[in-house]
Coordinates of C-alpha atoms in Angstrom, one line a residue:
X145 CA 12.4 14.6 -3.0
X146 CA 15.5 16.5 -2.0
X147 CA 17.3 13.3 -1.1
X148 CA 16.6 11.7 -4.5
X149 CA 19.0 11.9 -7.4
X150 CA 16.7 12.5 -10.4
X151 CA 17.4 13.6 -14.0
X152 CA 16.5 17.2 -14.6
X153 CA 13.7 16.3 -17.1
X154 CA 12.0 14.2 -14.4
X155 CA 12.3 17.0 -11.8
X156 CA 10.6 19.3 -14.3
X157 CA 7.7 16.8 -14.7
X158 CA 7.3 16.7 -10.9
X159 CA 7.3 20.5 -10.7
X160 CA 4.6 20.7 -13.4
X161 CA 2.5 18.1 -11.6
X162 CA 2.9 19.9 -8.3
X163 CA 1.7 23.2 -9.9
X164 CA -1.4 21.4 -11.3
X165 CA -2.5 19.7 -8.1
X166 CA -1.0 21.8 -5.2
X167 CA -4.4 23.3 -4.4
X168 CA -6.2 19.9 -4.5
X169 CA -3.7 18.1 -2.3
X170 CA -5.5 17.4 1.0
X171 CA -4.0 18.2 4.4
X172 CA -3.4 14.5 5.2
X173 CA -0.9 14.1 2.4
X174 CA 1.4 16.5 4.2
X175 CA 1.3 14.2 7.2
X176 CA 2.5 11.1 5.4
X177 CA 5.7 9.8 7.0
X178 CA 8.7 9.1 4.6
X179 CA 8.9 5.7 3.0
X180 CA 12.2 4.0 4.0
X181 CA 13.9 1.0 2.4
X182 CA 17.3 -0.7 2.3
X183 CA 17.1 -0.3 -1.5
X184 CA 18.0 3.4 -2.0
X185 CA 17.0 3.3 -5.6
X186 CA 13.5 2.0 -5.0
X187 CA 11.8 5.3 -4.5
X188 CA 13.7 7.0 -7.3
X189 CA 12.8 4.3 -9.7
X190 CA 9.1 4.6 -8.7
X191 CA 9.1 8.3 -9.1
X192 CA 10.7 8.1 -12.6
X193 CA 8.3 5.5 -13.7
X194 CA 5.3 7.6 -12.7
X195 CA 6.7 10.7 -14.2
X196 CA 7.0 8.7 -17.5
X197 CA 3.3 7.8 -17.2
X198 CA 4.1 4.1 -16.5
X199 CA 1.9 1.9 -14.5
X200 CA 3.5 0.7 -11.2
X201 CA 3.0 -2.8 -9.7
X202 CA 4.5 -3.0 -6.2
X203 CA 5.3 -6.6 -5.1
X204 CA 6.1 -7.4 -1.5
X205 CA 5.1 -9.2 1.6
X206 CA 2.4 -8.0 4.0
X207 CA 3.4 -4.9 5.8
X208 CA 6.5 -4.2 3.8
X209 CA 5.5 -0.7 3.0
X210 CA 3.7 -0.9 -0.4
X211 CA 0.9 1.5 0.7
X212 CA 3.4 3.8 2.3
X213 CA 5.4 4.0 -0.9
X214 CA 2.2 4.8 -2.8
X215 CA 1.3 7.5 -0.4
X216 CA 4.8 9.0 -0.6
X217 CA 4.5 9.1 -4.4
X218 CA 1.2 10.9 -4.1
X219 CA 2.9 13.4 -1.7
X220 CA 6.0 13.9 -4.0
X221 CA 3.8 14.8 -7.0
X222 CA 1.3 16.7 -4.8
X223 CA -1.2 14.5 -6.7
X224 CA -4.5 13.3 -5.0
X225 CA -4.8 9.5 -4.9
X226 CA -8.0 7.3 -5.0
X227 CA -7.8 3.8 -3.5
X228 CA -9.5 0.5 -4.2
X229 CA -9.1 -2.4 -1.7
X230 CA -9.6 -5.5 -3.7
X231 CA -11.5 -8.5 -2.5
X232 CA -13.3 -11.5 -4.0
X233 CA -16.6 -9.5 -3.7
X234 CA -15.2 -6.6 -5.8
X235 CA -17.4 -5.8 -8.8
X236 CA -17.6 -3.2 -11.6
X237 CA -19.4 -0.8 -9.3
X238 CA -16.6 -0.7 -6.9
X239 CA -14.2 0.4 -9.7
X240 CA -16.5 2.7 -11.8
X241 CA -19.3 3.8 -9.5
X242 CA -23.1 3.2 -9.1
X243 CA -26.5 4.7 -9.7
X244 CA -28.6 6.0 -6.8
X245 CA -31.9 7.7 -6.4
X246 CA -31.9 11.2 -5.0
X247 CA -34.5 13.9 -4.6
X248 CA -34.2 17.3 -6.3
X249 CA -36.8 20.0 -6.4
X250 CA -39.4 17.6 -5.0
X251 CA -38.7 15.0 -7.7
X252 CA -36.9 11.7 -7.5
X253 CA -33.9 11.5 -10.0
X254 CA -31.4 8.8 -10.7
X255 CA -27.8 10.0 -10.3
X256 CA -24.5 8.4 -11.0
X257 CA -22.0 8.4 -8.1
X258 CA -18.5 8.1 -9.7
X259 CA -16.1 5.4 -8.3
X260 CA -12.4 5.7 -7.7
X261 CA -11.5 4.8 -11.4
X262 CA -13.8 7.5 -12.8
X263 CA -12.7 10.1 -10.3
X264 CA -9.0 9.5 -10.8
X265 CA -9.2 9.5 -14.6
X266 CA -11.4 12.6 -15.0
X267 CA -9.2 14.6 -12.6
X268 CA -5.8 13.3 -13.7
X269 CA -5.2 11.9 -10.2
X270 CA -3.5 8.7 -9.1
X271 CA -5.4 5.4 -8.7
X272 CA -4.1 2.9 -6.1
X273 CA -5.4 -0.7 -6.5
X274 CA -4.4 -2.5 -3.3
X275 CA -4.0 -6.3 -3.4
X276 CA -5.0 -6.4 -7.0
X277 CA -4.7 -10.2 -7.2
X278 CA -7.5 -10.6 -4.6
X279 CA -10.0 -9.5 -7.2
X280 CA -11.9 -12.0 -9.2
X281 CA -10.3 -12.6 -12.6
X282 CA -13.5 -11.7 -14.5
X283 CA -13.5 -8.2 -12.8
X284 CA -9.9 -7.2 -13.7
X285 CA -10.4 -6.8 -17.5
X286 CA -12.1 -3.5 -16.7
X287 CA -8.5 -2.2 -16.1
X288 CA -7.1 -3.4 -19.4
X289 CA -7.9 -0.4 -21.5
X290 CA -7.1 1.9 -18.6
X291 CA -3.5 0.5 -18.3
X292 CA -2.6 0.5 -22.0
X293 CA -2.1 3.3 -24.5
X294 CA -5.8 4.0 -24.7
X295 CA -6.0 5.3 -21.2
X296 CA -9.8 5.0 -21.5
X297 CA -12.7 2.9 -20.2
X298 CA -16.3 2.4 -21.2
X299 CA -18.7 3.0 -18.3
X300 CA -21.7 0.7 -18.8
X301 CA -23.7 2.5 -16.1
X302 CA -23.7 5.8 -18.0
X303 CA -22.9 4.7 -21.6
X304 CA -19.9 7.1 -21.5
X305 CA -16.4 6.4 -22.7
X306 CA -14.0 8.1 -20.2
X307 CA -10.6 9.3 -21.3
X308 CA -8.0 10.0 -18.7
X309 CA -6.8 13.5 -18.1
X310 CA -3.1 14.3 -18.2
X311 CA -1.2 13.1 -15.1
X312 CA -3.5 10.1 -14.4
X313 CA -1.4 7.2 -13.2
X314 CA -2.1 3.7 -11.7
X315 CA -0.2 2.1 -8.8
X316 CA -1.2 -1.5 -7.9
X317 CA 0.0 -3.6 -5.0
X318 CA 0.4 -7.4 -5.0
X319 CA 1.2 -10.0 -2.4
X320 CA 1.9 -13.2 -4.2
X321 CA 1.2 -16.5 -2.6
X322 CA -1.1 -14.9 0.1
X323 CA -4.2 -16.9 1.0
X324 CA -7.1 -15.8 -1.3
X325 CA -5.0 -14.5 -4.1
X326 CA -4.9 -15.8 -7.7
X327 CA -2.0 -15.5 -10.2
X328 CA -2.2 -12.2 -12.0
X329 CA -2.9 -12.6 -15.7
X330 CA 0.3 -12.1 -17.7
X331 CA -1.3 -9.7 -20.1
X332 CA -2.4 -7.5 -17.2
X333 CA 1.0 -7.9 -15.5
X334 CA 2.8 -6.8 -18.7
X335 CA 1.1 -3.5 -18.5
X336 CA 3.1 -2.6 -15.4
X337 CA 6.6 -1.7 -14.4
X338 CA 7.3 -4.0 -11.5
X339 CA 9.1 -3.0 -8.3
X340 CA 9.9 -5.4 -5.5
X341 CA 9.4 -3.9 -2.1
X342 CA 11.4 -6.0 0.4
X343 CA 11.1 -6.3 4.2
X344 CA 12.6 -3.5 6.2
X345 CA 15.3 -4.7 8.5
X346 CA 18.2 -3.4 10.7
X347 CA 18.8 0.3 11.3
X348 CA 16.2 1.3 8.8
X349 CA 13.5 -0.8 10.7
X350 CA 14.7 0.8 14.0
X351 CA 14.3 4.3 12.4
X352 CA 10.7 3.4 11.2
X353 CA 9.8 2.1 14.7
X354 CA 11.2 5.2 16.3
X355 CA 9.2 7.4 14.0
X356 CA 5.9 5.4 13.8
X357 CA 5.6 4.0 17.3
X358 CA 5.1 5.7 20.7
X359 CA 7.7 3.4 22.2
X360 CA 11.0 5.3 22.7
X361 CA 13.0 2.8 24.8
X362 CA 15.9 2.2 22.5
X363 CA 16.9 -1.1 24.2
X364 CA 13.5 -2.5 23.6
X365 CA 13.4 -1.2 20.1
X366 CA 16.7 -3.0 19.4
X367 CA 15.1 -6.2 20.6
X368 CA 12.1 -5.7 18.4
X369 CA 14.4 -5.3 15.4
X370 CA 16.0 -8.7 16.3
X371 CA 12.5 -10.2 16.8
X372 CA 11.6 -9.0 13.3
X373 CA 14.7 -10.6 11.8
X374 CA 13.8 -14.0 13.4
X375 CA 10.2 -13.8 12.3
X376 CA 11.3 -13.0 8.7
X377 CA 13.6 -16.1 8.8
X378 CA 10.6 -18.2 10.0
X379 CA 8.4 -16.8 7.2
X380 CA 11.1 -17.7 4.6
X381 CA 11.3 -21.2 6.1
X382 CA 7.6 -21.6 5.8
X383 CA 7.1 -21.9 9.6
X384 CA 4.8 -19.0 10.0
X385 CA 2.7 -16.9 7.6
X386 CA 3.8 -13.6 6.2
X387 CA 1.5 -11.5 8.5
X388 CA 3.6 -12.6 11.4
X389 CA 6.4 -10.4 10.1
X390 CA 4.2 -7.4 9.2
X391 CA 5.7 -4.1 10.0
X392 CA 2.3 -2.8 10.8
X393 CA 1.9 -5.6 13.4
X394 CA 5.3 -4.8 14.8
X395 CA 4.4 -1.1 15.2
X396 CA 1.2 -2.1 17.0
X397 CA 3.3 -4.3 19.3
X398 CA 5.7 -1.5 20.1
X399 CA 2.9 0.8 20.9
X400 CA 1.5 -1.8 23.3
X401 CA 4.9 -2.2 24.9
X402 CA 4.8 1.3 26.1
X403 CA 2.2 0.1 28.6
X404 CA 2.4 -3.7 28.6
X405 CA 5.2 -6.3 29.3
X406 CA 6.8 -7.1 25.9
X407 CA 5.6 -10.7 25.8
X408 CA 2.0 -9.7 26.4
X409 CA 2.3 -7.0 23.7
X410 CA 3.8 -9.6 21.2
X411 CA 1.0 -12.0 22.0
X412 CA -1.7 -9.3 21.5
X413 CA -0.1 -7.6 18.5
X414 CA 1.3 -10.5 16.6
X415 CA 0.7 -14.1 17.8
X416 CA -3.0 -13.9 18.5
X417 CA -3.6 -12.7 14.9
X418 CA -2.6 -16.2 13.6
X419 CA -4.9 -19.2 13.3
X420 CA -2.8 -22.2 14.3
X421 CA -1.6 -22.9 17.8
X422 CA 1.6 -24.2 16.4
X423 CA 2.4 -20.8 14.7
X424 CA 1.4 -18.9 17.9
X425 CA 3.7 -21.1 20.0
X426 CA 6.6 -20.6 17.5
X427 CA 6.4 -16.8 17.7
X428 CA 6.1 -16.8 21.5
X429 CA 9.0 -19.2 21.8
X430 CA 11.2 -16.8 19.7
X431 CA 9.9 -13.8 21.7
X432 CA 10.7 -15.5 25.1
X433 CA 14.4 -16.0 24.2
X434 CA 14.7 -12.2 23.5
X435 CA 12.5 -10.9 26.3
X436 CA 12.9 -13.6 29.0
X437 CA 14.1 -11.1 31.5
X438 CA 10.8 -9.3 31.2
X439 CA 8.6 -12.4 31.7
X440 CA 6.8 -12.5 35.1

């Protein structure tokens, strides 16, 4: 947070949150690496939005760092975060929780196991809804009353209306146009402040690779930065899918390159994840022009 330029009132909100949750913050939050972006204002805008109790919707391509940004926000506020990974199979239980049978004092009892929404609301924590537009449209209305001024939800499994504690915030991530997604309902989208999270490129990408990957050969890393630029161009031209330019996949590839020839690493870490042979060939052709001297 020291590198952020924030209004004094926002800094005070952050300090108050940190005092509330410092004892609850788990050890992992202290190990989260810094979110980096070419947009220097992106992190500051996200922090200010959360401090003002706004819901955040992070839009960006696969592997652009949306989850990393959410983790950094949790770390900045020292505020635990509960996550939901959306899919077409997601139902109300995945949001709210479920009933189960347990044994107590020799008797079987029915207990309710709270889900991420309930836990986040009752404890004033953060809720992270990843790939929110992967969920079925009939499931998402559960979030409507959570995201507006009511900050409450009716739990049909317990008959309880849950009201969010102070500090509760929602961060959602969306990847528009990805296979399996549906357009987000406008009424739902209007409940968010929207931030575009772009691809990481150039010197910032190299810094990320140096930090996140075990590969330390700077000449190779420079070539992977160039490979990433070429793949992003191919994605924007519609030649390959977004996952081909994923930073996560690139980090995996760099790790493999510490032990494998670059072309083999690129094939395992990027190309073979794709479905179409045409797409795989396009990636390997690009890679061969950058790493041809490594080819055996």
